[in-house]
C-alpha positions as MATLAB code, in Angstrom:
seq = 'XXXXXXXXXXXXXXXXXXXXXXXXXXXXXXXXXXXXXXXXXXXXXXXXXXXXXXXXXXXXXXXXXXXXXXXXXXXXXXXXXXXXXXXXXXXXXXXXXXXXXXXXXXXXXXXXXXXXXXXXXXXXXXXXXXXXXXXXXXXXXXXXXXXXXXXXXXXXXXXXXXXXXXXXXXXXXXXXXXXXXXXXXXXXXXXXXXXXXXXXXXXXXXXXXXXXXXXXXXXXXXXXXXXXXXXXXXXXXXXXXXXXXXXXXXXXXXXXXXXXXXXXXXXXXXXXXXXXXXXXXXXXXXXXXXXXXXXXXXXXXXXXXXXXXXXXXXXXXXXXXXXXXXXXX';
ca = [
       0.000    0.000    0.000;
       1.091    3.672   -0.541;
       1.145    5.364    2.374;
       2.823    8.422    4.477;
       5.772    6.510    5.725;
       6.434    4.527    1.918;
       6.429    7.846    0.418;
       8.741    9.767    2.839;
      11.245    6.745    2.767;
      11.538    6.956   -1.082;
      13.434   10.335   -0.566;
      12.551   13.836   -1.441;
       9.227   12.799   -1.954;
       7.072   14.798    0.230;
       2.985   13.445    0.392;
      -0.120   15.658    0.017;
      -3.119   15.610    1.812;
      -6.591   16.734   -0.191;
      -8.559   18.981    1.574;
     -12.448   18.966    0.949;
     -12.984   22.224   -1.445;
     -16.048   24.511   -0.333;
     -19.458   23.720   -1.269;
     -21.188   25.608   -4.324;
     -24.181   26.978   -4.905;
     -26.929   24.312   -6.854;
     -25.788   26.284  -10.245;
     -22.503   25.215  -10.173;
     -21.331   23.102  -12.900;
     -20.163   19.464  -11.565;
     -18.331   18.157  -13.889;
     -17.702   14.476  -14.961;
     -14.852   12.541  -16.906;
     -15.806    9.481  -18.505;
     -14.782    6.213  -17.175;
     -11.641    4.272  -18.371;
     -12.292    0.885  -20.169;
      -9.835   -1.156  -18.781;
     -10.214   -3.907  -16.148;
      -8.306   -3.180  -13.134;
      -9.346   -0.670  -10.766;
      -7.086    2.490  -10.492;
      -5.139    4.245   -7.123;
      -3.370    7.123   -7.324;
      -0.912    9.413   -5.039;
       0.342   12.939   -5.190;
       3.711   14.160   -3.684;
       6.282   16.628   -3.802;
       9.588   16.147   -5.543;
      12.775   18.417   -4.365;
      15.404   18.938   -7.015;
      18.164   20.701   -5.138;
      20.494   21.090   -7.596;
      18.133   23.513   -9.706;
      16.437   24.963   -6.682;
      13.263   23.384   -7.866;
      10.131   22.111   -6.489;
       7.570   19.574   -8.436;
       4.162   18.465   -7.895;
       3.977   15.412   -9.394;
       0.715   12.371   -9.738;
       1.484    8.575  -10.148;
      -1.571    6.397  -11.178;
      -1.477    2.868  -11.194;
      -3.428   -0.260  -11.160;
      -4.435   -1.292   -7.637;
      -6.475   -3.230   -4.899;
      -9.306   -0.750   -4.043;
     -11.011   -1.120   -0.480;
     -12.131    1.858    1.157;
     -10.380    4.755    0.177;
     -12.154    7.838   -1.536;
     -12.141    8.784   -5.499;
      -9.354   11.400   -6.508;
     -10.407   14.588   -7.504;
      -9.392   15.881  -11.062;
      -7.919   18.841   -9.363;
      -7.704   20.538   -6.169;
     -10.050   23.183   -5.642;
      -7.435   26.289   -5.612;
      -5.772   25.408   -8.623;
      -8.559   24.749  -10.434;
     -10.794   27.908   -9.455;
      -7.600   29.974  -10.730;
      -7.764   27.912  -13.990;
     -11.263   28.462  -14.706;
     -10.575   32.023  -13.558;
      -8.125   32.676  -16.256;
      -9.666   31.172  -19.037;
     -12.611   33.305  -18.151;
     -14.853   30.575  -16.842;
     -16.988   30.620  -13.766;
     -16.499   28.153  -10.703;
     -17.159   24.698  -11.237;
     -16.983   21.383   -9.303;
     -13.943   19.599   -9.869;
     -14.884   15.872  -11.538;
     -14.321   12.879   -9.639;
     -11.473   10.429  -11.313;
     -11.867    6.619  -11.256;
      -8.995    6.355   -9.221;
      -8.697    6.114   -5.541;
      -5.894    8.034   -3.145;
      -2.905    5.968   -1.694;
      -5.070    2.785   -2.731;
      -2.924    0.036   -2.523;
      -1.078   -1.655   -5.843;
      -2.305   -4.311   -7.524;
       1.318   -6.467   -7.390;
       0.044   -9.922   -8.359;
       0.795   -7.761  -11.720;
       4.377   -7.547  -11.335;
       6.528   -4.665  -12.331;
       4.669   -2.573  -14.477;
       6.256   -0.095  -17.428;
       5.918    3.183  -16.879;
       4.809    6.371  -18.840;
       5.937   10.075  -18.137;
       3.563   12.849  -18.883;
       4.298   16.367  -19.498;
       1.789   19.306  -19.740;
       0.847   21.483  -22.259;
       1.872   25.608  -21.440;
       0.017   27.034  -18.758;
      -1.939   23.710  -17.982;
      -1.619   21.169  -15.077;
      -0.692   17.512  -14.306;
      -4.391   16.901  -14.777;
      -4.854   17.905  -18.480;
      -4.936   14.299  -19.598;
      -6.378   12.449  -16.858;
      -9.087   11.023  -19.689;
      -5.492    9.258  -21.419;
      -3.677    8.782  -17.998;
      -6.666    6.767  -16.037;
      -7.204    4.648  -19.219;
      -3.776    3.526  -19.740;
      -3.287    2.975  -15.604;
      -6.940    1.083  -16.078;
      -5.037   -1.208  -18.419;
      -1.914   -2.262  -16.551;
       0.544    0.924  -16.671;
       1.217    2.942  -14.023;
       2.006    6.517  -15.178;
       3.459    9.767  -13.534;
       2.467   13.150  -14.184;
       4.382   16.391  -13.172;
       3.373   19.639  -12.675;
       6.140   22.116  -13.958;
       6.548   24.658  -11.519;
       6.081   28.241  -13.006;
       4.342   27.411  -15.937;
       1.212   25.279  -14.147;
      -1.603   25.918  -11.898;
      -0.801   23.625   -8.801;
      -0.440   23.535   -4.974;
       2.208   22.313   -2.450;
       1.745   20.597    0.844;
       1.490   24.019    2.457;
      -1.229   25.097    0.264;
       0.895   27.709   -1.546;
      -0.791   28.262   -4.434;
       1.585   28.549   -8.220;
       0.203   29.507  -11.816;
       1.907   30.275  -14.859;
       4.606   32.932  -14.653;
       5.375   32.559  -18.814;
       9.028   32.365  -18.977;
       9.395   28.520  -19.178;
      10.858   26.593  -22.576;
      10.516   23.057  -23.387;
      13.338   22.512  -22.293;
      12.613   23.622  -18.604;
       9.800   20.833  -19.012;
      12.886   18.145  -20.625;
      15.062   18.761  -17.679;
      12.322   18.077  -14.709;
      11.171   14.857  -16.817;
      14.658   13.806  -16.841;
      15.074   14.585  -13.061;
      11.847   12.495  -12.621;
      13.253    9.607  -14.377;
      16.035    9.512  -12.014;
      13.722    9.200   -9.103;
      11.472    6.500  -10.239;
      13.751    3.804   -8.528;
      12.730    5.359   -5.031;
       9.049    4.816   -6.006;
       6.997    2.541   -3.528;
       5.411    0.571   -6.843;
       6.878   -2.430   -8.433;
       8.335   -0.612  -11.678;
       9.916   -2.218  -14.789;
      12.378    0.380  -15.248;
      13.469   -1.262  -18.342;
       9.955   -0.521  -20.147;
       9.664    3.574  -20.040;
       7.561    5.535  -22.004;
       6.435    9.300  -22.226;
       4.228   11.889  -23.903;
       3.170   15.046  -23.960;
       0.682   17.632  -24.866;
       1.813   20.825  -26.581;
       4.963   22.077  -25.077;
       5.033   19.032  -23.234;
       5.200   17.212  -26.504;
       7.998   19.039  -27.519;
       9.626   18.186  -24.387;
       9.008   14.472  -24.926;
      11.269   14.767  -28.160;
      14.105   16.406  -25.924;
      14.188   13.978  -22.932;
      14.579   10.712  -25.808;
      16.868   12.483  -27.159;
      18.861   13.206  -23.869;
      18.210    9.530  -22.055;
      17.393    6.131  -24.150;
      16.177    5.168  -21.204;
      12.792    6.283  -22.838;
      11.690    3.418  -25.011;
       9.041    5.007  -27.261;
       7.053    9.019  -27.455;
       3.989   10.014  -27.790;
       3.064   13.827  -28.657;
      -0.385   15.362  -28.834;
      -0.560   18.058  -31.292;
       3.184   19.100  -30.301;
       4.566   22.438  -32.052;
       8.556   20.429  -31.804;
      10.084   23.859  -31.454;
      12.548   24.723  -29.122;
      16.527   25.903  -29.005;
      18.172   23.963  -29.685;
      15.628   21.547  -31.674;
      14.338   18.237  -31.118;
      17.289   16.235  -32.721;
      17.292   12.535  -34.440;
      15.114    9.675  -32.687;
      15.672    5.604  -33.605;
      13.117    4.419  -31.021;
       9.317    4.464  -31.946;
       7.670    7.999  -32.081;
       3.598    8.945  -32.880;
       2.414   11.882  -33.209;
      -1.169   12.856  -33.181;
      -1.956   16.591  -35.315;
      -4.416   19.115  -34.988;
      -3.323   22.434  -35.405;
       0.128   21.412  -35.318;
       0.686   19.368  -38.617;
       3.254   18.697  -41.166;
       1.563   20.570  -43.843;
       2.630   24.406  -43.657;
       5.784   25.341  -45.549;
       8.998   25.362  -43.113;
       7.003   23.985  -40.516;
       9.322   22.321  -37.281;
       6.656   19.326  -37.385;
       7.565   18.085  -41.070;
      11.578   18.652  -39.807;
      11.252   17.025  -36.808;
       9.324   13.997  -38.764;
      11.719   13.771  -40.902;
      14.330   13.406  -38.099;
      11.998   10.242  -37.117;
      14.673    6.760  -37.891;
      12.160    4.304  -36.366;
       8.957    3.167  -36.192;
       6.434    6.308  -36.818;
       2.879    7.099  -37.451;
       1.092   10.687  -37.606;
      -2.589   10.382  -36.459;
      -4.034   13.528  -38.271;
      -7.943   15.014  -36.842;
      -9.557   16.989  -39.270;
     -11.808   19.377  -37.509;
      -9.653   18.541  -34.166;
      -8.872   21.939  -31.973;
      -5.184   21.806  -30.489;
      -6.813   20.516  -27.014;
      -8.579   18.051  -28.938;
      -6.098   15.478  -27.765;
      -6.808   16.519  -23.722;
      -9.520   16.532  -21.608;
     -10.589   20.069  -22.650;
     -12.638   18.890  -25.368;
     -14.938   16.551  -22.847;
     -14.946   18.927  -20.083;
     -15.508   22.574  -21.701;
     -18.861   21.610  -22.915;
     -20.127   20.621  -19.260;
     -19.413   24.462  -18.766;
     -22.450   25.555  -20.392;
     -21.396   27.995  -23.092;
     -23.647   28.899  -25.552;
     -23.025   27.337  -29.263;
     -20.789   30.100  -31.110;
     -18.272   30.467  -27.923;
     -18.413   26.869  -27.803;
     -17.399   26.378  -31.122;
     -14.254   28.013  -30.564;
     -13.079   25.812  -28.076;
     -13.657   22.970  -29.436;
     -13.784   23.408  -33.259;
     -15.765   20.527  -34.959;
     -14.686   17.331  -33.347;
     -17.723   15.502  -31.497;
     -16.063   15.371  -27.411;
     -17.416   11.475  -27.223;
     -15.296   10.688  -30.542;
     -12.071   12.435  -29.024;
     -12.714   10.521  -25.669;
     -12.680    7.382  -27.788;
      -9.585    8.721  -29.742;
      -7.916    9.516  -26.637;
      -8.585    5.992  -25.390;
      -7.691    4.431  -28.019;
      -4.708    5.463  -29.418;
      -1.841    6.113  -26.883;
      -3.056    2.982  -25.474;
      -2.373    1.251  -29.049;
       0.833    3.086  -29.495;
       2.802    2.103  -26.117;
       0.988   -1.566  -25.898;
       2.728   -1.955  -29.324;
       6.059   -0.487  -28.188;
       6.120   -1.369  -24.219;
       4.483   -4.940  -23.814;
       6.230   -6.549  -26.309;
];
């Protein structure tokens, strides 16, 4: 089982405790995520990672297959973090949606070491952006860590100190705390198979994917959602499998860093193209926003033309496919 003491013996890995968030008013939106397909029940745990060496501070979220008894559903974000989101984007309050998984629940080890997948945000977004992609593939076997990166996320540390976006981080700012991460997964309390690691991303997080395989073959095979692959220095050559899935960010415009960085692609590859697909159609924008209750033109612009329940089955789908493919066998 995960607990306090498992977590604070693995290191600088400091646990968080979820407090209740206050009750709304009957015309709050409560939102709700649809449930993963998979057949083992999910846990999931949140701590805080130290890196001293770059003065830096994570949230981060691992997810796993596990033995549920009595412990409660996760939130899909704390309620600070996720008021200031809304906030921003110019929403009004909602109620955070319940996950399928359950906190500190204990791991399902009649499994046996499980591979794990890395995710990295998108700009200004959260740990929580995917949780539609991250529940399904723990609901299938994986377990999978998400970080928040500090300064460019909306998240909150043991303390309740609130952070949100300050604009000044690069892809490579997300690279480097992935690649810190990866050195830290041997002091997890979950049986890992350390020799089975995957990652993706979302936006700038997809970029970042690109970076860390190219900085540590220790990452087996990348997954990016709609990521714009620019950074300095650029994404540089990758012989291990790589998918990409385009919306906005395709190979198609003249001089664009997707068809270079494709073309720096030496293994296996595939580019999933969405007609009609916004750039969050790949996240769990594209379910959620429509619970908001905007009316159809405003709508529209969030999520273009691509029907939420078909990206939920896209998003389910897919990276599942993809790192099955790359990581089981």
């Amino acid at each position: 089982m995960i607990t306090r003491r498992s977590l604070l013996a693995a290191g600088a890995l400091l646990p968080v405790v979820l407090a209740p968030g206050p009750a709304w008013g009957a015309t709050t939106p409560r939102l709700t995520l649809p449930a993963p397909t998979g057949r083992y029940k999910i846990g999931t745990s949140s701590f805080r990672l130290i890196d001293r060496s770059r003065r830096r501070e994570l949230m981060s979220q691992i997810w796993y297959p596990a033995t549920v008894t009595r412990q409660p559903a996760a939130p899909w974000m704390r309620e600070a973090p996720l008021q200031a989101l809304l906030s921003s984007a110019g929403f009004d309050p909602a109620t955070s949606p319940v996950t399928s998984a359950h906190e500190d629940a204990p791991p399902l080890r009649s499994l046996g070491p499980m591979p794990i997948i890395l995710y990295s945000h998108g700009a200004g977004g959260h740990r929580s952006e995917a949780t539609i992609v991250v529940q399904e593939l723990a609901s299938h076997g994986y377990a999978v860590l998400a970080v928040d990166h500090t300064g460019d996320a909306y998240t909150e540390f043991p303390d309740g100190r609130l952070s949100v976006p300050a604009g000044s981080s690069t892809p490579w700012d997300h690279a480097f705390d992935m690649l810190f991460v990866l050195d830290r997964l041997a002091q997890l309390p979950l049986p890992l198979n350390l020799r089975r690691i995957g990652m993706f991303g979302w936006s700038k997080g997809a970029t970042a994917t690109a970076l860390v395989m190219n900085s540590d073959r220790r990452v087996r095979a990348g997954l990016s959602l709609d990521g714009p692959m620019e950074s300095q220095p650029r994404p540089a050559s990758i012989d291990r499998p790589f998918m990409l899935m385009t919306a906005e960010y395709t190979r198609d415009a003249p001089d664009s860093p997707v068809a270079d960085f494709w073309a720096l692609l030496r293994g296996w590859r595939r580019d999933l193209r969405v007609e009609g697909a916004p750039h969050s159609g790949f996240v769990d924008h594209q379910w959620l926003i429509p619970q908001l209750g905007l009316d159809e033109e405003e709508l529209a612009g969030w999520i273009g033309t691509l029907d939420p329940a078909r990206a939920v089955r896209m998003q389910q789908v897919y990276p599942l496919a993809f790192f099955d493919q790359h990581l089981r066998l």
